[in-house]
């Protein structure tokens, strides 16, 4: 029997539907979600069972419809997933401290941080994104989701995110054809074993502590997860290849920056440091490039 639940939500003035929600999907094609104009779909493994969420925007109103055994849970979480629980708080005043941040904060004032409440799904992507290009990581993610693919409830034809118990029980060599080498696979398997405890974390701080206690999970991966799962606007991806340079260039005119310099420059925006990084990315700001691009490889051929 199909279970559905519906809820109507009011969007704030200037709310940007697409910019807010597109970070929840892998670009070009995500087997677990879809964005089509003013409609958004996302599948999830909720505490109550599998579900799909459909968000449809008409004017200033969003209609959230859940499908499946977890329909009630995902609809209850719909305002957080849509970023409507994201409180800018004192950010406008903080943004005014730097002209670039102030300009971007005004341009993207309608963008909010979504909070899915789903740790393991985002953790899969973050682990696969470690030390490789986005193309490699997204290719591996799509292959992995299809391998573990279970149809998600609802009419969108989505697949559910991989079941952590199934992932934990899978040997390394299954992942190699996806283009995932042993180091990332082992980290992913360790995360799958701890998935139930990770999903029960009360907040971003607890999740960060538990995540970074797992071998193979550092500050970068933890920040990538909590920024989406908990909507943490202060999560900074320390250890990123590009972000320190971007921050140093945008905020100080320095072509190269270290993690320490990045954190120093972001300190005046405490509480919203991750939001500043996201604004710089949204604005297309990037430091000058001096070296060759990182090659796109396929570990499946190694």
CSV table of C-alpha atoms in Angstrom, one decimal:
chain,number,residue,atom,x,y,z
A,1,UNK,CA,0.0,0.0,0.0
A,2,UNK,CA,1.4,3.4,-1.0
A,3,UNK,CA,1.6,5.9,1.9
A,4,UNK,CA,1.6,9.6,1.2
A,5,UNK,CA,1.8,12.8,3.3
A,6,UNK,CA,1.5,16.4,2.2
A,7,UNK,CA,2.5,19.7,3.8
A,8,UNK,CA,2.5,23.3,2.7
A,9,UNK,CA,5.4,25.6,3.4
A,10,UNK,CA,5.8,29.4,3.1
A,11,UNK,CA,9.1,30.5,1.5
A,12,UNK,CA,10.7,33.7,2.7
A,13,UNK,CA,10.9,36.8,0.4
A,14,UNK,CA,13.5,36.3,-2.3
A,15,UNK,CA,14.0,32.6,-1.6
A,16,UNK,CA,16.0,30.9,-4.3
A,17,UNK,CA,14.6,27.4,-4.8
A,18,UNK,CA,17.1,26.0,-7.3
A,19,UNK,CA,20.3,27.4,-5.7
A,20,UNK,CA,19.3,26.2,-2.3
A,21,UNK,CA,18.5,22.6,-3.3
A,22,UNK,CA,20.9,21.8,-6.1
A,23,UNK,CA,23.7,21.1,-3.6
A,24,UNK,CA,21.8,18.0,-2.5
A,25,UNK,CA,22.3,16.4,-5.9
A,26,UNK,CA,25.2,15.1,-7.9
A,27,UNK,CA,25.5,17.2,-11.1
A,28,UNK,CA,24.1,16.0,-14.4
A,29,UNK,CA,22.4,12.9,-13.1
A,30,UNK,CA,21.7,11.7,-9.5
A,31,UNK,CA,19.9,8.4,-9.2
A,32,UNK,CA,18.6,9.5,-5.8
A,33,UNK,CA,17.2,12.9,-6.8
A,34,UNK,CA,16.1,15.3,-9.5
A,35,UNK,CA,15.6,19.0,-10.1
A,36,UNK,CA,13.3,20.2,-12.8
A,37,UNK,CA,12.5,23.8,-12.7
A,38,UNK,CA,10.4,24.4,-9.7
A,39,UNK,CA,10.1,20.8,-8.8
A,40,UNK,CA,12.6,18.8,-6.7
A,41,UNK,CA,12.7,15.1,-5.8
A,42,UNK,CA,14.9,13.3,-3.3
A,43,UNK,CA,14.9,9.7,-2.0
A,44,UNK,CA,15.9,8.9,1.6
A,45,UNK,CA,16.2,6.1,4.1
A,46,UNK,CA,14.4,7.5,7.1
A,47,UNK,CA,14.0,6.1,10.6
A,48,UNK,CA,10.5,5.0,9.6
A,49,UNK,CA,11.6,3.4,6.3
A,50,UNK,CA,12.2,4.3,2.7
A,51,UNK,CA,10.7,7.5,1.3
A,52,UNK,CA,10.8,10.0,-1.5
A,53,UNK,CA,10.2,13.7,-1.1
A,54,UNK,CA,8.7,15.9,-3.8
A,55,UNK,CA,8.9,19.7,-3.4
A,56,UNK,CA,7.0,21.9,-5.8
A,57,UNK,CA,7.1,25.6,-5.8
A,58,UNK,CA,4.3,27.9,-6.8
A,59,UNK,CA,5.0,31.5,-6.1
A,60,UNK,CA,5.9,31.9,-2.4
A,61,UNK,CA,4.5,28.5,-1.4
A,62,UNK,CA,6.1,25.1,-1.4
A,63,UNK,CA,4.1,21.9,-1.4
A,64,UNK,CA,5.9,19.0,0.2
A,65,UNK,CA,4.7,15.5,-0.6
A,66,UNK,CA,6.2,12.4,0.8
A,67,UNK,CA,5.8,8.8,-0.6
A,68,UNK,CA,6.5,5.5,1.1
A,69,UNK,CA,6.7,4.2,4.7
A,70,UNK,CA,8.9,7.2,5.7
A,71,UNK,CA,6.5,9.8,4.1
A,72,UNK,CA,5.6,11.3,7.4
A,73,UNK,CA,9.2,11.7,8.5
A,74,UNK,CA,10.4,13.2,5.3
A,75,UNK,CA,7.5,15.7,5.1
A,76,UNK,CA,8.1,16.7,8.7
A,77,UNK,CA,11.7,17.4,7.7
A,78,UNK,CA,10.7,19.1,4.5
A,79,UNK,CA,11.2,22.7,5.7
A,80,UNK,CA,14.7,21.8,6.8
A,81,UNK,CA,15.5,20.1,3.6
A,82,UNK,CA,14.3,23.2,1.7
A,83,UNK,CA,16.6,25.3,3.9
A,84,UNK,CA,13.7,27.1,5.6
A,85,UNK,CA,15.1,26.5,9.0
A,86,UNK,CA,18.4,28.2,8.1
A,87,UNK,CA,18.6,31.4,10.2
A,88,UNK,CA,20.9,34.0,8.8
A,89,UNK,CA,21.0,35.6,12.3
A,90,UNK,CA,23.8,38.2,12.4
A,91,UNK,CA,25.3,37.3,9.0
A,92,UNK,CA,24.2,40.5,7.2
A,93,UNK,CA,26.1,42.5,9.8
A,94,UNK,CA,29.1,40.2,9.5
A,95,UNK,CA,29.0,40.3,5.7
A,96,UNK,CA,29.2,44.1,5.7
A,97,UNK,CA,32.8,43.8,7.1
A,98,UNK,CA,34.2,42.9,3.7
A,99,UNK,CA,33.0,44.4,0.3
A,100,UNK,CA,33.2,41.1,-1.6
A,101,UNK,CA,31.3,39.2,1.0
A,102,UNK,CA,28.7,42.0,1.3
A,103,UNK,CA,28.2,42.0,-2.4
A,104,UNK,CA,27.7,38.2,-2.7
A,105,UNK,CA,25.5,38.1,0.4
A,106,UNK,CA,23.2,40.6,-1.3
A,107,UNK,CA,23.3,38.8,-4.7
A,108,UNK,CA,22.6,35.4,-3.2
A,109,UNK,CA,20.4,36.6,-0.3
A,110,UNK,CA,17.7,34.0,-1.2
A,111,UNK,CA,20.0,31.0,-0.9
A,112,UNK,CA,19.7,28.9,2.3
A,113,UNK,CA,21.5,26.0,3.8
A,114,UNK,CA,19.5,22.8,3.5
A,115,UNK,CA,19.6,20.2,6.3
A,116,UNK,CA,18.6,16.7,5.2
A,117,UNK,CA,19.0,14.9,8.6
A,118,UNK,CA,20.7,12.1,6.5
A,119,UNK,CA,24.3,11.5,7.4
A,120,UNK,CA,25.3,8.3,5.6
A,121,UNK,CA,24.0,9.3,2.2
A,122,UNK,CA,26.1,12.5,2.2
A,123,UNK,CA,29.0,10.6,3.7
A,124,UNK,CA,29.1,8.3,0.7
A,125,UNK,CA,29.6,11.2,-1.6
A,126,UNK,CA,32.2,12.9,0.6
A,127,UNK,CA,34.3,9.8,0.9
A,128,UNK,CA,34.2,9.2,-2.8
A,129,UNK,CA,35.2,12.8,-3.4
A,130,UNK,CA,38.4,12.4,-1.3
A,131,UNK,CA,41.5,13.3,-3.3
A,132,UNK,CA,40.0,12.9,-6.8
A,133,UNK,CA,38.3,15.1,-9.4
A,134,UNK,CA,34.6,15.7,-9.2
A,135,UNK,CA,34.0,13.8,-12.5
A,136,UNK,CA,35.7,10.7,-11.0
A,137,UNK,CA,33.8,10.9,-7.7
A,138,UNK,CA,30.4,11.4,-9.3
A,139,UNK,CA,31.0,8.6,-11.7
A,140,UNK,CA,31.8,6.3,-8.8
A,141,UNK,CA,28.8,7.5,-6.9
A,142,UNK,CA,26.4,6.8,-9.7
A,143,UNK,CA,27.8,3.3,-10.2
A,144,UNK,CA,27.6,2.5,-6.5
A,145,UNK,CA,24.0,3.7,-6.2
A,146,UNK,CA,23.0,1.6,-9.2
A,147,UNK,CA,24.8,-1.5,-7.9
A,148,UNK,CA,23.0,-1.3,-4.5
A,149,UNK,CA,19.9,0.1,-6.2
A,150,UNK,CA,16.5,-0.4,-4.6
A,151,UNK,CA,13.6,1.4,-6.2
A,152,UNK,CA,12.5,4.4,-4.1
A,153,UNK,CA,8.8,4.9,-3.3
A,154,UNK,CA,6.8,7.3,-5.5
A,155,UNK,CA,6.4,7.9,-9.2
A,156,UNK,CA,9.7,9.6,-9.9
A,157,UNK,CA,11.7,6.5,-10.7
A,158,UNK,CA,14.4,7.2,-8.2
A,159,UNK,CA,16.7,4.8,-6.4
A,160,UNK,CA,17.3,4.7,-2.7
A,161,UNK,CA,20.7,5.6,-1.3
A,162,UNK,CA,22.7,2.4,-0.6
A,163,UNK,CA,21.8,0.6,2.6
A,164,UNK,CA,24.7,0.9,5.1
A,165,UNK,CA,24.3,-2.7,6.2
A,166,UNK,CA,24.6,-3.9,2.6
A,167,UNK,CA,27.6,-1.7,2.0
A,168,UNK,CA,29.3,-3.0,5.2
A,169,UNK,CA,28.8,-6.6,4.1
A,170,UNK,CA,30.3,-6.0,0.6
A,171,UNK,CA,34.0,-6.9,-0.1
A,172,UNK,CA,36.5,-4.4,-1.5
A,173,UNK,CA,36.8,-5.9,-4.9
A,174,UNK,CA,33.1,-5.1,-5.6
A,175,UNK,CA,33.9,-1.4,-5.5
A,176,UNK,CA,37.0,-1.5,-7.7
A,177,UNK,CA,35.0,-1.5,-11.0
A,178,UNK,CA,33.2,1.6,-9.8
A,179,UNK,CA,36.6,3.4,-9.9
A,180,UNK,CA,37.2,3.3,-6.1
A,181,UNK,CA,40.6,2.2,-4.8
A,182,UNK,CA,41.1,0.3,-1.5
A,183,UNK,CA,41.9,3.3,0.7
A,184,UNK,CA,38.5,5.0,0.0
A,185,UNK,CA,36.7,1.7,0.0
A,186,UNK,CA,38.0,0.8,3.5
A,187,UNK,CA,37.0,4.2,4.8
A,188,UNK,CA,33.5,3.8,3.3
A,189,UNK,CA,33.1,0.3,4.8
A,190,UNK,CA,34.1,1.6,8.3
A,191,UNK,CA,31.6,4.4,8.0
A,192,UNK,CA,28.9,1.9,7.0
A,193,UNK,CA,29.5,-0.1,10.1
A,194,UNK,CA,29.1,3.1,12.2
A,195,UNK,CA,26.2,4.5,10.2
A,196,UNK,CA,23.4,3.8,12.8
A,197,UNK,CA,25.3,5.7,15.5
A,198,UNK,CA,26.2,8.5,13.1
A,199,UNK,CA,22.5,9.0,12.2
A,200,UNK,CA,21.6,9.4,15.9
A,201,UNK,CA,24.0,12.3,16.5
A,202,UNK,CA,22.1,15.2,18.1
A,203,UNK,CA,23.9,18.0,16.3
A,204,UNK,CA,26.8,19.0,13.9
A,205,UNK,CA,29.4,19.1,16.7
A,206,UNK,CA,28.6,15.5,17.9
A,207,UNK,CA,28.5,14.2,14.3
A,208,UNK,CA,31.9,15.9,13.6
A,209,UNK,CA,33.5,14.2,16.7
A,210,UNK,CA,32.1,10.8,15.7
A,211,UNK,CA,33.1,11.1,12.1
A,212,UNK,CA,36.6,12.2,12.7
A,213,UNK,CA,37.1,9.3,15.1
A,214,UNK,CA,36.7,7.0,12.1
A,215,UNK,CA,40.0,6.1,10.4
A,216,UNK,CA,40.0,7.7,6.9
A,217,UNK,CA,37.6,10.5,7.9
A,218,UNK,CA,39.2,13.9,8.5
A,219,UNK,CA,38.0,17.5,8.9
A,220,UNK,CA,37.4,18.0,5.2
A,221,UNK,CA,35.0,15.0,4.9
A,222,UNK,CA,33.3,15.8,8.2
A,223,UNK,CA,32.6,19.4,7.1
A,224,UNK,CA,31.3,18.3,3.8
A,225,UNK,CA,28.8,16.0,5.6
A,226,UNK,CA,27.6,18.3,8.4
A,227,UNK,CA,27.1,21.3,6.2
A,228,UNK,CA,24.4,19.4,4.3
A,229,UNK,CA,23.1,16.9,6.9
A,230,UNK,CA,22.8,19.5,9.6
A,231,UNK,CA,22.8,22.7,7.6
A,232,UNK,CA,25.9,23.9,9.5
A,233,UNK,CA,26.8,27.4,8.2
A,234,UNK,CA,30.1,27.4,10.0
A,235,UNK,CA,31.5,24.1,8.6
A,236,UNK,CA,34.7,24.8,6.7
A,237,UNK,CA,36.3,22.2,4.5
A,238,UNK,CA,39.8,22.3,5.9
A,239,UNK,CA,42.2,20.4,3.7
A,240,UNK,CA,40.5,21.3,0.4
A,241,UNK,CA,42.7,21.7,-2.7
A,242,UNK,CA,41.0,24.9,-3.9
A,243,UNK,CA,39.1,26.6,-1.0
A,244,UNK,CA,42.2,28.1,0.8
A,245,UNK,CA,43.3,29.7,-2.4
A,246,UNK,CA,39.8,31.0,-3.2
A,247,UNK,CA,39.4,32.5,0.3
A,248,UNK,CA,42.9,34.1,0.2
A,249,UNK,CA,42.3,35.6,-3.3
A,250,UNK,CA,38.8,36.9,-2.6
A,251,UNK,CA,39.4,38.3,0.9
A,252,UNK,CA,43.0,39.4,0.7
A,253,UNK,CA,44.1,39.4,-3.0
A,254,UNK,CA,46.6,36.6,-2.3
A,255,UNK,CA,46.9,34.1,-5.1
A,256,UNK,CA,47.7,31.2,-2.8
A,257,UNK,CA,46.6,30.4,0.8
A,258,UNK,CA,47.1,27.8,3.4
A,259,UNK,CA,44.5,26.3,5.7
A,260,UNK,CA,45.8,28.5,8.5
A,261,UNK,CA,45.6,31.6,6.4
A,262,UNK,CA,42.1,30.7,5.3
A,263,UNK,CA,40.9,30.3,8.9
A,264,UNK,CA,42.5,33.5,9.8
A,265,UNK,CA,40.7,35.4,7.0
A,266,UNK,CA,37.4,33.7,7.9
A,267,UNK,CA,37.6,34.4,11.6
A,268,UNK,CA,35.6,37.7,11.4
A,269,UNK,CA,32.7,35.6,10.0
A,270,UNK,CA,32.6,33.1,12.9
A,271,UNK,CA,29.4,31.2,12.9
A,272,UNK,CA,29.0,31.6,9.1
A,273,UNK,CA,32.5,30.7,7.8
A,274,UNK,CA,31.1,27.9,5.7
A,275,UNK,CA,28.5,30.3,4.3
A,276,UNK,CA,31.2,32.6,3.2
A,277,UNK,CA,33.0,29.8,1.3
A,278,UNK,CA,29.7,28.8,-0.3
A,279,UNK,CA,29.0,32.4,-1.4
A,280,UNK,CA,32.5,32.6,-3.0
A,281,UNK,CA,31.8,29.4,-4.9
A,282,UNK,CA,28.3,30.7,-6.0
A,283,UNK,CA,29.9,33.9,-7.2
A,284,UNK,CA,32.3,32.0,-9.4
A,285,UNK,CA,35.4,33.4,-7.6
A,286,UNK,CA,38.5,31.4,-8.0
A,287,UNK,CA,42.2,32.1,-7.5
A,288,UNK,CA,44.5,32.3,-10.5
A,289,UNK,CA,45.6,28.9,-11.8
A,290,UNK,CA,49.3,28.4,-12.5
A,291,UNK,CA,49.8,24.6,-12.9
A,292,UNK,CA,48.3,21.8,-14.9
A,293,UNK,CA,44.9,20.5,-14.1
A,294,UNK,CA,44.5,17.3,-12.1
A,295,UNK,CA,44.2,14.4,-14.5
A,296,UNK,CA,40.9,12.5,-14.7
A,297,UNK,CA,41.7,8.8,-14.0
A,298,UNK,CA,39.8,5.6,-13.7
A,299,UNK,CA,40.9,3.3,-10.8
A,300,UNK,CA,38.8,0.6,-12.4
A,301,UNK,CA,41.5,0.2,-15.0
A,302,UNK,CA,44.3,0.0,-12.4
